[in-house]
Amino acid sequence: MTNDKIISELKGLNAEYEDLVKEEEARFQKEKELSERAVAQNIKLAELKASIEEKLLAAPEERKTKFFKDTFDGLVKDYSKYLSQIDEKIAENNEIVSNFEKIQKIR
């Protein structure tokens, strides 16, 4: 192998490496943004969850004063269903944050 060929191949290899470093950085930034969005969303979801839990806590007493108890019971059931969905989304977001923290540690 001639010197020129070796130098040329090394330049190509260095260019590939630099491209990979840029791709890795772009992916890291994307994961960081996803994690930050997940944290922000969890704050909002926690507030919403607290509001729903407060309504559900008051529901048994409130039910006593309602004329349309069946309709009220349906609403309470719907709130409970949404509460489960909120818990699932919070868990998903926590996993996104956890995965990013692992990525950050090995970087």
JSON list of C-alpha atoms in Angstrom, two decimals, residues 53-66 69 72-73 75-77:
[
{"chain": "A", "resi": 53, "resn": "GLU", "atom": "CA", "xyz": [-58.66, 12.05, 42.85]},
{"chain": "A", "resi": 54, "resn": "GLU", "atom": "CA", "xyz": [-60.13, 14.96, 44.78]},
{"chain": "A", "resi": 55, "resn": "LYS", "atom": "CA", "xyz": [-63.39, 14.62, 42.83]},
{"chain": "A", "resi": 56, "resn": "LEU", "atom": "CA", "xyz": [-63.47, 10.87, 43.38]},
{"chain": "A", "resi": 57, "resn": "LEU", "atom": "CA", "xyz": [-62.83, 11.32, 47.09]},
{"chain": "A", "resi": 58, "resn": "ALA", "atom": "CA", "xyz": [-65.77, 13.70, 47.37]},
{"chain": "A", "resi": 59, "resn": "ALA", "atom": "CA", "xyz": [-68.02, 11.59, 45.12]},
{"chain": "A", "resi": 60, "resn": "PRO", "atom": "CA", "xyz": [-69.65, 9.34, 47.75]},
{"chain": "A", "resi": 61, "resn": "GLU", "atom": "CA", "xyz": [-70.83, 12.33, 49.80]},
{"chain": "A", "resi": 62, "resn": "GLU", "atom": "CA", "xyz": [-71.76, 14.33, 46.73]},
{"chain": "A", "resi": 63, "resn": "ARG", "atom": "CA", "xyz": [-73.78, 11.42, 45.35]},
{"chain": "A", "resi": 64, "resn": "LYS", "atom": "CA", "xyz": [-76.15, 11.68, 48.30]},
{"chain": "A", "resi": 65, "resn": "THR", "atom": "CA", "xyz": [-77.33, 15.09, 47.09]},
{"chain": "A", "resi": 66, "resn": "LYS", "atom": "CA", "xyz": [-77.87, 14.17, 43.42]},
{"chain": "A", "resi": 69, "resn": "LYS", "atom": "CA", "xyz": [-77.53, 9.14, 40.83]},
{"chain": "A", "resi": 72, "resn": "PHE", "atom": "CA", "xyz": [-73.50, 10.64, 38.45]},
{"chain": "A", "resi": 73, "resn": "ASP", "atom": "CA", "xyz": [-72.25, 7.07, 38.99]},
{"chain": "A", "resi": 75, "resn": "LEU", "atom": "CA", "xyz": [-69.41, 10.04, 35.49]},
{"chain": "A", "resi": 76, "resn": "VAL", "atom": "CA", "xyz": [-67.52, 8.73, 38.51]},
{"chain": "A", "resi": 77, "resn": "LYS", "atom": "CA", "xyz": [-66.76, 5.53, 36.59]}
]
